[in-house]
Amino acid sequence: MDNTKKVEILRIKGDISNLEEDIVVTEYPFTIFINDMEIVTLLCSPTSLEYLALGFIYSEGLINSLSNVRRITIDEDNGIGYVYLDEMNEFSKKFMGKRTITSGCGKGTVFYNVIDSFKSKKIEKPLTIDIESIKRLVRGFNKKSQLFIDTGGVHSCALCSADDIIIFEEDIGRHNALDKIFGRALAENIDTRDKVILTSGRISSEILIKAAKRQVPIIVSRSAPTSLSVEMAEKLGIALVGFARGEKMNIYTNFPNLNF
Amino acid sequence: MDNTKKVEILRIKGDISNLEEDIVVTEYPFTIFINDMEIVTLLCSPTSLEYLALGFIYSEGLINSLSNVRRITIDEDNGIGYVYLDEMNEFSKKFMGKRTITSGCGKGTVFYNVIDSFKSKKIEKPLTIDIESIKRLVRGFNKKSQLFIDTGGVHSCALCSADDIIIFEEDIGRHNALDKIFGRALAENIDTRDKVILTSGRISSEILIKAAKRQVPIIVSRSAPTSLSVEMAEKLGIALVGFARGEKMNIYTNFPNLNF
């Protein structure tokens, strides 16, 4: 399915208006089922859906590793991802079995269970990287994001070694873009513990926690971090970099992990 | 509570690095209870929390009007909003009573109930406005957003007449900013059916639906719309304007409602 759609627009520039063809980014409802039970509908870009499904259920704590997953089938036409798990972990049993108890249906509550379970998982393997490497990675990252350049409507996310972008994903949602990255890393058995995450989006606590779950030691964003993400990054031993643009960046936490 | 927090950062500019004090935007977990039952935890900016609670439960379809609400109490220190409803509407009864059936805990499913119930609510009172008025409103809107200028980390949202900004709100989440607007409009009994919504954020289907529920005839964004929001706006009779910056803007739907 296409990541963009053509639309007819009236383009205004000062006093001039023109009827033109333009493109907008596709917004695609994608519903995930686990063992035939409906879990969630994500609004996303219709690419890397298998990785999105995998990354989402991992981020939400519903699987601990790829070995829990027997099969994923994507029905692209109907926007459905069927995930079959061989065994449920404790959280997924609780999540799926006792829905009378999970009083919070809606945004956030699932996530807060995740916070509780990963509160104390400090980064075990700090990574040291040169500032110049970060600048080089950010330059490559910016060049790659053609969909953003075309539509202005998506977030990009990348998993990188100190030298190269290894996985690159885009999505209308910054959470989805990150989940696609981690879903693919899981599927392809790529170690995330010695890697850098680059993102175009703001770093909120939710983004930080997703990265912490995968033990990513360095997170770099083109945008701003929030207070909660700075506090958590400090505590978890993650080096947090914001406003990484051209020759500039702000390092918020764990300065010694970035070399000059 | 403050909307920003001071942090110490290492600021990099080319080869120069300086330890400096900077500010980041506060991220505040805010849990809403309805009749003593936990509903959701929003991650938000800690301002206008009463409006956020009200706007959120309205957007999610849990109340039909202010008359359903007996009382709202905000416990700012602990990040909790207690909402007491006199009577539950059909949706909230279903939502709160039969949680064994709402299989989808997490993002989106609640929202899709909302889509179903409001699918056909076309704008009843189209509003016609001059392009020059839009440009003037956008200029005023940009000037107002001091928090964004300070931190780069928030979205702004405003409810406007053709001449003036009537309500202005900011939040780290574009949904929260809009919910604050509508919560305040509800609380102050401001008619939204002849108004314009301005937002700094992307217009996704969820934003569009929230505005459609309040019968807002014109939505203007500094950013991009998605395909789904364009389709819905077309169908619902909403004039959708994107990339409104300086003298430029793109009109995506219902062109005749904007005058030259």
Coordinates of C-alpha atoms in Angstrom, one line a residue:
Chain A
M1 CA 0.0 0.0 0.0
D2 CA 1.2 3.5 -0.8
N3 CA 2.6 5.7 2.0
T4 CA 1.1 8.8 0.3
K5 CA -2.1 9.7 -1.5
K6 CA -2.8 12.3 -4.2
V7 CA -5.2 15.1 -3.3
E8 CA -6.4 18.2 -5.0
I9 CA -5.6 21.4 -3.1
L10 CA -6.0 25.1 -3.4
R11 CA -2.6 26.5 -2.8
I12 CA -2.5 30.1 -1.5
K13 CA 0.6 32.3 -1.8
G14 CA -0.1 35.9 -0.8
D15 CA -2.9 37.0 -3.1
I16 CA -2.5 34.1 -5.6
S17 CA -4.4 30.9 -5.4
N18 CA -3.9 27.8 -7.6
L19 CA -5.8 24.5 -7.8
E20 CA -2.9 22.0 -7.7
E21 CA -2.3 18.3 -7.2
D22 CA -0.4 17.6 -4.0
I23 CA 0.3 14.5 -1.9
V24 CA -0.6 13.8 1.8
V25 CA 0.7 11.0 3.9
T26 CA -1.5 7.9 4.2
E27 CA -3.1 7.3 7.6
Y28 CA -4.0 3.7 7.9
P29 CA -5.9 2.0 10.8
F30 CA -4.1 -1.2 11.7
T31 CA -5.8 -3.6 14.2
I32 CA -3.6 -6.1 16.1
F33 CA -5.1 -9.4 17.3
I34 CA -3.3 -11.8 19.6
N35 CA -4.5 -15.4 19.5
D36 CA -7.7 -14.1 17.8
M37 CA -8.4 -11.5 20.5
E38 CA -8.5 -7.9 19.4
I39 CA -5.8 -5.9 21.3
V40 CA -5.5 -2.4 19.7
T41 CA -6.0 -0.3 16.6
L42 CA -3.0 1.8 15.7
L43 CA -3.2 4.7 13.2
C44 CA 0.0 4.3 11.2
S45 CA 1.7 4.5 7.9
P46 CA 1.1 1.2 6.0
T47 CA 4.6 -0.1 5.8
S48 CA 6.6 -2.6 7.8
L49 CA 3.4 -3.8 9.4
E50 CA 4.8 -7.0 10.6
Y51 CA 7.6 -5.2 12.4
L52 CA 5.1 -2.7 13.8
A53 CA 3.0 -5.5 15.3
L54 CA 6.0 -7.2 16.7
G55 CA 7.5 -4.0 18.1
F56 CA 4.2 -2.9 19.6
I57 CA 3.5 -6.1 21.5
Y58 CA 7.1 -6.1 22.7
S59 CA 7.0 -2.5 23.8
E60 CA 3.8 -3.1 25.7
G61 CA 5.3 -6.0 27.5
L62 CA 3.1 -8.7 25.9
I63 CA 6.1 -10.7 24.7
N64 CA 9.6 -11.0 26.2
S65 CA 11.3 -12.3 23.1
L66 CA 10.7 -13.5 19.5
S67 CA 10.6 -17.1 20.8
N68 CA 7.1 -16.4 22.2
V69 CA 5.8 -15.7 18.7
R70 CA 4.7 -18.6 16.6
R71 CA 3.4 -16.7 13.6
I72 CA 2.4 -13.2 12.4
T73 CA 0.0 -12.8 9.4
I74 CA -0.7 -9.4 7.9
D75 CA -4.0 -8.8 6.1
E76 CA -3.0 -5.6 4.4
D77 CA -6.3 -5.0 2.6
N78 CA -8.3 -5.0 5.8
G79 CA -5.6 -3.5 8.1
I80 CA -5.3 -6.4 10.4
G81 CA -2.3 -8.1 12.0
Y82 CA -2.9 -11.6 13.5
V83 CA -0.2 -12.5 16.0
Y84 CA -0.1 -16.0 17.4
L85 CA 1.8 -16.6 20.6
D86 CA 2.8 -20.0 21.8
E87 CA 3.1 -19.0 25.4
M88 CA 1.9 -16.0 27.2
N89 CA 4.1 -14.2 29.7
E90 CA 2.8 -13.1 33.0
F91 CA 1.9 -9.6 31.9
S92 CA 0.0 -10.8 28.7
K93 CA -1.9 -13.4 30.8
K94 CA -2.9 -10.6 33.2
F95 CA -3.6 -8.2 30.3
M96 CA -5.7 -10.6 28.3
G97 CA -7.2 -12.7 31.0
K98 CA -8.3 -10.3 33.7
R99 CA -9.7 -7.5 31.7
T100 CA -12.3 -6.8 34.4
I101 CA -9.4 -5.7 36.6
T102 CA -7.5 -3.5 34.2
S103 CA -9.8 -0.6 34.9
G104 CA -8.0 1.7 32.6
C105 CA -9.0 1.2 29.0
G106 CA -7.6 3.9 26.9
K107 CA -4.3 5.6 26.5
G108 CA -1.6 5.2 29.0
T109 CA -2.6 2.6 31.5
V110 CA -1.0 -0.3 29.7
F111 CA 2.0 1.8 29.4
Y112 CA 2.1 2.4 33.2
N113 CA 2.3 -1.3 33.8
V114 CA 5.3 -1.3 31.6
I115 CA 6.9 1.5 33.6
D116 CA 6.5 -0.5 36.8
S117 CA 8.1 -3.5 35.4
F118 CA 11.1 -1.7 33.9
K119 CA 11.7 1.1 36.4
S120 CA 15.0 -0.2 37.5
K121 CA 16.6 -1.6 34.4
K122 CA 19.6 0.5 34.2
I123 CA 21.8 0.4 31.0
E124 CA 24.2 -2.4 31.6
K125 CA 26.7 -1.6 28.8
P126 CA 27.3 2.1 28.4
L127 CA 28.4 3.1 24.9
T128 CA 30.9 5.8 24.2
I129 CA 30.6 7.6 20.9
D130 CA 32.3 10.6 19.2
I131 CA 30.3 13.8 18.8
E132 CA 31.5 13.8 15.1
S133 CA 29.9 10.4 14.6
I134 CA 26.6 11.7 15.9
K135 CA 26.8 14.6 13.5
R136 CA 27.6 12.3 10.6
L137 CA 24.7 9.9 11.5
V138 CA 22.3 12.9 11.8
R139 CA 23.3 14.1 8.3
G140 CA 22.7 10.7 6.8
F141 CA 19.4 10.4 8.7
N142 CA 18.1 13.7 7.4
K143 CA 18.9 12.8 3.8
K144 CA 17.1 9.5 4.1
S145 CA 13.7 11.0 5.0
Q146 CA 12.2 11.5 1.6
L147 CA 8.6 10.9 2.8
F148 CA 9.0 13.8 5.2
I149 CA 10.4 16.0 2.5
D150 CA 7.5 15.1 0.2
T151 CA 4.6 15.4 2.8
G152 CA 5.9 17.1 6.0
G153 CA 3.7 14.5 7.7
V154 CA 5.9 11.7 9.1
H155 CA 8.4 10.9 11.7
S156 CA 11.6 9.0 11.0
C157 CA 13.5 6.7 13.3
A158 CA 16.8 4.9 12.9
L159 CA 18.9 2.3 14.7
C160 CA 22.6 3.0 14.1
S161 CA 26.0 1.7 15.0
A162 CA 28.6 4.4 15.6
D163 CA 29.3 4.4 11.8
D164 CA 26.1 3.5 10.0
I165 CA 22.3 3.6 9.9
I166 CA 21.3 -0.1 10.2
I167 CA 17.5 0.2 10.3
F168 CA 15.4 3.1 9.1
E169 CA 11.7 3.4 9.4
E170 CA 9.0 6.1 8.9
D171 CA 5.5 6.5 10.3
I172 CA 2.9 9.2 10.9
G173 CA 3.4 8.4 14.6
R174 CA 6.8 8.7 16.4
H175 CA 5.8 5.7 18.6
N176 CA 5.0 3.6 15.6
A177 CA 8.3 4.5 13.9
L178 CA 10.2 3.3 17.0
D179 CA 8.1 0.2 17.4
K180 CA 8.9 -0.7 13.7
I181 CA 12.6 -0.3 14.4
F182 CA 12.5 -2.5 17.5
G183 CA 10.2 -5.0 15.8
R184 CA 12.7 -5.4 12.9
A185 CA 15.6 -5.6 15.3
L186 CA 13.8 -8.4 17.1
A187 CA 12.9 -10.2 13.9
E188 CA 16.4 -10.0 12.6
N189 CA 18.1 -10.6 15.9
I190 CA 20.0 -7.4 15.9
D191 CA 21.6 -6.5 19.3
T192 CA 20.3 -3.0 20.3
R193 CA 22.6 -2.7 23.4
D194 CA 25.5 -1.2 21.5
K195 CA 23.5 1.0 19.2
V196 CA 22.2 4.6 18.9
I197 CA 18.5 5.5 18.3
L198 CA 17.9 8.6 16.1
T199 CA 14.5 10.1 15.9
S200 CA 12.9 13.1 14.4
G201 CA 10.3 13.3 17.1
R202 CA 10.1 14.6 20.6
I203 CA 11.5 12.4 23.3
S204 CA 8.8 11.8 25.9
S205 CA 8.9 9.3 28.7
E206 CA 7.1 6.7 26.6
I207 CA 9.8 6.9 23.9
L208 CA 12.5 6.8 26.5
I209 CA 11.1 3.7 28.2
K210 CA 10.7 1.8 24.9
A211 CA 14.4 2.5 24.2
A212 CA 15.4 1.5 27.8
K213 CA 13.5 -1.8 27.5
R214 CA 15.8 -2.6 24.6
Q215 CA 18.9 -1.3 26.6
V216 CA 19.7 1.3 24.0
P217 CA 22.5 3.4 25.6
I218 CA 22.2 6.6 23.4
I219 CA 19.1 8.4 22.1
V220 CA 19.5 11.4 19.7
S221 CA 16.5 13.5 18.6
R222 CA 16.1 16.4 16.1
S223 CA 13.5 17.7 18.6
A224 CA 13.1 18.4 22.3
P225 CA 13.0 16.1 25.2
T226 CA 10.5 16.4 28.1
S227 CA 11.4 16.8 31.8
L228 CA 10.3 13.2 32.6
S229 CA 12.5 11.7 29.8
V230 CA 15.5 13.7 31.0
E231 CA 15.0 12.4 34.6
M232 CA 14.5 8.8 33.4
A233 CA 17.5 8.9 31.1
E234 CA 19.7 10.3 33.9
K235 CA 18.5 7.5 36.2
L236 CA 18.8 4.7 33.6
G237 CA 22.2 5.7 32.4
I238 CA 21.1 6.7 28.9
A239 CA 22.8 9.5 27.1
L240 CA 20.1 11.8 25.8
V241 CA 20.8 14.3 23.0
G242 CA 18.2 16.7 21.7
F243 CA 18.0 19.4 19.0
A244 CA 20.7 17.6 16.9
R245 CA 20.8 19.8 13.8
G246 CA 23.8 20.4 11.6
E247 CA 26.7 21.3 13.9
K248 CA 24.6 21.8 17.0
M249 CA 23.2 19.5 19.6
N250 CA 22.2 19.6 23.3
I251 CA 23.4 16.8 25.6
Y252 CA 21.0 16.4 28.5
T253 CA 22.3 13.4 30.4
N254 CA 25.3 11.2 30.8
F255 CA 27.7 13.6 29.1
P256 CA 30.8 11.4 29.5
N257 CA 29.4 8.9 27.1
L258 CA 30.0 11.4 24.3
N259 CA 33.6 12.0 23.2
F260 CA 35.1 15.1 21.8
Chain B
M1 CA 2.9 23.7 38.7
D2 CA 5.5 25.0 36.3
N3 CA 5.2 24.2 32.6
T4 CA 9.0 24.0 32.4
K5 CA 11.9 22.7 34.4
K6 CA 15.5 23.8 34.6
V7 CA 18.2 21.3 33.5
E8 CA 21.9 21.5 33.1
I9 CA 23.0 20.7 29.5
L10 CA 26.2 20.4 27.5
R11 CA 25.6 22.6 24.5
I12 CA 27.6 21.7 21.4
K13 CA 28.1 24.2 18.6
G14 CA 30.7 22.9 16.1
D15 CA 33.8 22.2 18.1
I16 CA 32.7 24.2 21.1
S17 CA 30.9 22.7 24.1
N18 CA 29.5 24.6 27.1
L19 CA 27.9 23.5 30.3
E20 CA 24.8 25.7 30.5
E21 CA 21.4 25.9 32.2
D22 CA 18.5 25.3 29.9
I23 CA 14.8 24.6 30.3
V24 CA 12.8 21.6 29.1
V25 CA 9.0 21.3 29.0
T26 CA 7.4 19.5 32.0
E27 CA 5.9 16.1 31.3
Y28 CA 3.2 15.4 33.9
P29 CA 1.3 12.1 34.4
F30 CA -2.4 12.9 35.0
T31 CA -4.8 10.2 35.9
I32 CA -8.5 10.7 35.5
F33 CA -11.0 8.9 37.7
I34 CA -14.7 8.9 36.9
N35 CA -17.0 8.1 39.9
D36 CA -13.9 6.7 41.7
M37 CA -13.0 4.4 38.8
E38 CA -9.6 4.9 37.1
I39 CA -10.1 5.6 33.4
V40 CA -6.8 6.8 31.9
T41 CA -3.4 8.3 32.6
L42 CA -2.5 11.2 30.2
L43 CA 1.0 12.5 29.9
C44 CA 0.5 16.2 29.6
S45 CA 1.6 19.7 30.5
P46 CA 0.4 20.6 34.1
T47 CA -2.0 23.4 33.2
S48 CA -5.7 23.7 32.7
L49 CA -6.1 20.3 34.1
E50 CA -9.8 20.7 34.8
Y51 CA -10.4 21.6 31.2
L52 CA -8.2 18.7 30.1
A53 CA -10.3 16.2 32.2
L54 CA -13.5 17.6 30.9
G55 CA -12.4 17.8 27.3
F56 CA -10.9 14.3 27.3
I57 CA -14.1 12.6 28.7
Y58 CA -16.2 14.6 26.2
S59 CA -13.9 13.7 23.3
E60 CA -14.0 10.0 24.2
G61 CA -17.8 10.1 24.3
L62 CA -18.1 9.5 28.1
I63 CA -20.3 12.6 28.6
N64 CA -22.7 14.3 26.2
S65 CA -22.7 17.7 27.8
L66 CA -21.6 19.6 30.9
S67 CA -24.9 18.8 32.6
N68 CA -23.7 15.2 33.1
V69 CA -20.9 16.5 35.3
R70 CA -21.6 17.0 39.0
R71 CA -18.1 17.9 40.1
I72 CA -14.4 17.9 39.1
T73 CA -11.7 18.0 41.7
I74 CA -8.0 18.3 40.7
D75 CA -5.3 17.0 43.0
E76 CA -2.4 18.7 41.4
D77 CA 0.3 17.3 43.7
N78 CA -0.6 13.8 42.9
G79 CA -1.6 14.2 39.3
I80 CA -5.2 13.1 39.7
G81 CA -8.5 14.4 38.4
Y82 CA -11.6 13.2 40.1
V83 CA -14.7 13.5 37.9
Y84 CA -18.1 12.8 39.3
L85 CA -21.0 12.2 36.9
D86 CA -24.6 12.3 37.8
E87 CA -25.8 10.2 35.1
M88 CA -23.9 8.0 32.7
N89 CA -24.7 8.1 29.0
E90 CA -25.0 4.8 27.0
F91 CA -21.4 4.8 25.9
S92 CA -20.0 5.4 29.4
K93 CA -22.2 2.7 30.9
K94 CA -20.9 0.3 28.2
F95 CA -17.4 1.6 28.7
M96 CA -17.3 1.4 32.4
G97 CA -19.7 -1.5 33.1
K98 CA -18.8 -4.1 30.6
R99 CA -15.1 -4.1 30.5
T100 CA -14.9 -7.8 30.0
I101 CA -16.3 -7.1 26.5
T102 CA -14.2 -4.1 25.5
S103 CA -11.4 -6.4 24.4
G104 CA -9.2 -3.5 23.3
C105 CA -7.3 -2.0 26.1
G106 CA -4.7 0.3 24.8
K107 CA -4.6 3.1 22.3
G108 CA -7.3 3.5 19.7
T109 CA -10.1 1.2 20.5
V110 CA -12.0 3.6 22.6
F111 CA -11.6 6.1 19.9
Y112 CA -13.0 3.7 17.3
N113 CA -16.2 3.5 19.3
V114 CA -16.3 7.3 18.9
I115 CA -15.8 7.1 15.2
D116 CA -18.8 4.8 14.9
S117 CA -21.1 7.0 16.8
F118 CA -20.1 10.2 15.0
K119 CA -19.4 9.0 11.5
S120 CA -22.4 10.8 9.9
K121 CA -22.4 14.1 11.8
K122 CA -21.9 16.5 9.0
I123 CA -21.3 20.1 9.8
E124 CA -24.7 21.8 10.0
K125 CA -23.7 25.4 9.9
P126 CA -20.9 26.0 7.3
L127 CA -18.8 29.1 8.2
T128 CA -17.4 31.4 5.5
I129 CA -14.2 33.3 6.4
D130 CA -11.7 35.5 4.5
I131 CA -8.2 34.2 3.8
E132 CA -6.9 37.4 5.2
S133 CA -8.6 36.7 8.5
I134 CA -6.9 33.3 8.6
K135 CA -3.5 34.8 8.0
R136 CA -4.1 37.4 10.7
L137 CA -5.2 34.7 13.2
V138 CA -2.2 32.6 12.4
R139 CA 0.1 35.5 13.0
G140 CA -1.5 36.2 16.4
F141 CA -1.3 32.4 17.2
N142 CA 2.4 32.2 16.5
K143 CA 3.1 35.2 18.7
K144 CA 1.3 33.7 21.6
S145 CA 3.2 30.5 21.8
Q146 CA 6.0 31.5 24.2
L147 CA 6.4 28.1 25.7
F148 CA 7.2 26.7 22.3
I149 CA 9.7 29.4 21.7
D150 CA 11.3 28.7 25.1
T151 CA 11.4 24.9 24.8
G152 CA 10.5 23.7 21.3
G153 CA 8.5 21.0 23.1
V154 CA 4.8 21.9 23.0
H155 CA 1.9 22.1 20.7
S156 CA -0.4 25.1 20.7
C157 CA -4.1 25.1 20.0
A158 CA -6.7 27.9 19.8
L159 CA -10.4 28.5 19.3
C160 CA -11.0 31.6 17.3
S161 CA -13.8 33.7 15.9
A162 CA -13.1 35.3 12.5
D163 CA -11.5 38.2 14.3
D164 CA -9.9 37.0 17.5
I165 CA -8.4 34.2 19.5
I166 CA -10.9 33.3 22.2
I167 CA -9.2 30.4 23.9
F168 CA -5.5 29.4 23.7
E169 CA -3.9 26.3 25.2
E170 CA -0.6 24.6 25.1
D171 CA 0.4 21.0 25.9
I172 CA 3.2 18.5 25.1
G173 CA 0.5 16.5 23.3
R174 CA -1.5 17.9 20.4
H175 CA -4.6 15.9 21.6
N176 CA -4.3 17.3 25.1
A177 CA -4.1 20.8 23.8
L178 CA -7.3 20.3 21.8
D179 CA -9.1 18.6 24.7
K180 CA -8.2 21.6 26.9
I181 CA -9.7 23.9 24.3
F182 CA -12.9 22.0 24.1
G183 CA -13.0 21.4 27.9
R184 CA -12.9 25.1 28.5
A185 CA -15.4 25.8 25.7
L186 CA -17.8 23.3 27.5
A187 CA -17.1 24.8 30.9
E188 CA -17.7 28.4 29.7
N189 CA -20.5 27.5 27.4
I190 CA -18.8 28.9 24.3
D191 CA -20.4 27.8 21.0
T192 CA -17.9 26.1 18.8
R193 CA -20.1 25.8 15.8
D194 CA -19.1 29.2 14.3
K195 CA -15.5 29.1 15.3
V196 CA -12.1 28.2 13.8
I197 CA -9.6 25.8 15.4
L198 CA -5.9 26.7 15.0
T199 CA -3.3 24.0 15.8
S200 CA 0.4 23.8 15.6
G201 CA 0.2 20.0 15.2
R202 CA -0.5 17.5 12.4
I203 CA -4.1 16.9 11.7
S204 CA -4.8 13.2 12.0
S205 CA -8.2 11.5 11.9
E206 CA -8.4 11.7 15.7
I207 CA -7.9 15.5 15.8
L208 CA -10.5 15.8 12.9
I209 CA -13.1 13.7 14.7
K210 CA -12.7 15.7 18.0
A211 CA -13.3 18.9 16.1
A212 CA -16.2 17.3 14.2
K213 CA -17.8 16.3 17.4
R214 CA -17.9 19.9 18.4
Q215 CA -19.1 20.9 15.0
V216 CA -16.2 23.2 14.3
P217 CA -16.5 24.2 10.6
I218 CA -12.9 25.2 9.9
I219 CA -9.6 23.7 11.0
V220 CA -6.2 25.4 10.3
S221 CA -2.8 23.8 11.0
R222 CA 0.7 25.0 10.7
S223 CA 1.6 21.3 9.9
A224 CA 0.4 18.6 7.5
P225 CA -2.9 16.7 7.4
T226 CA -3.1 12.9 6.8
S227 CA -5.1 11.2 4.1
L228 CA -7.8 10.0 6.5
S229 CA -8.3 13.5 7.9
V230 CA -8.7 14.9 4.4
E231 CA -11.2 12.3 3.5
M232 CA -13.2 12.8 6.7
A233 CA -13.1 16.6 6.4
E234 CA -14.4 16.4 2.8
K235 CA -17.3 14.1 3.9
L236 CA -18.1 16.0 7.1
G237 CA -18.2 19.4 5.4
I238 CA -15.2 20.8 7.3
A239 CA -12.8 23.2 5.6
L240 CA -9.3 21.9 6.2
V241 CA -6.3 24.1 5.9
G242 CA -2.7 22.9 6.3
F243 CA 0.8 24.4 6.3
A244 CA -0.6 27.8 7.3
R245 CA 2.6 29.9 7.5
G246 CA 3.1 33.6 6.8
E247 CA 1.4 34.4 3.5
K248 CA 1.0 30.7 2.5
M249 CA -1.5 28.0 3.2
N250 CA -2.9 24.9 1.5
I251 CA -6.7 24.4 1.5
Y252 CA -7.5 20.7 1.3
T253 CA -11.3 20.6 1.5
N254 CA -14.4 22.6 1.1
F255 CA -12.7 25.5 -0.7
P256 CA -15.8 27.7 -1.1
N257 CA -15.9 28.3 2.7
L258 CA -12.8 30.5 2.4
N259 CA -13.2 33.9 0.7
F260 CA -10.7 35.8 -1.3

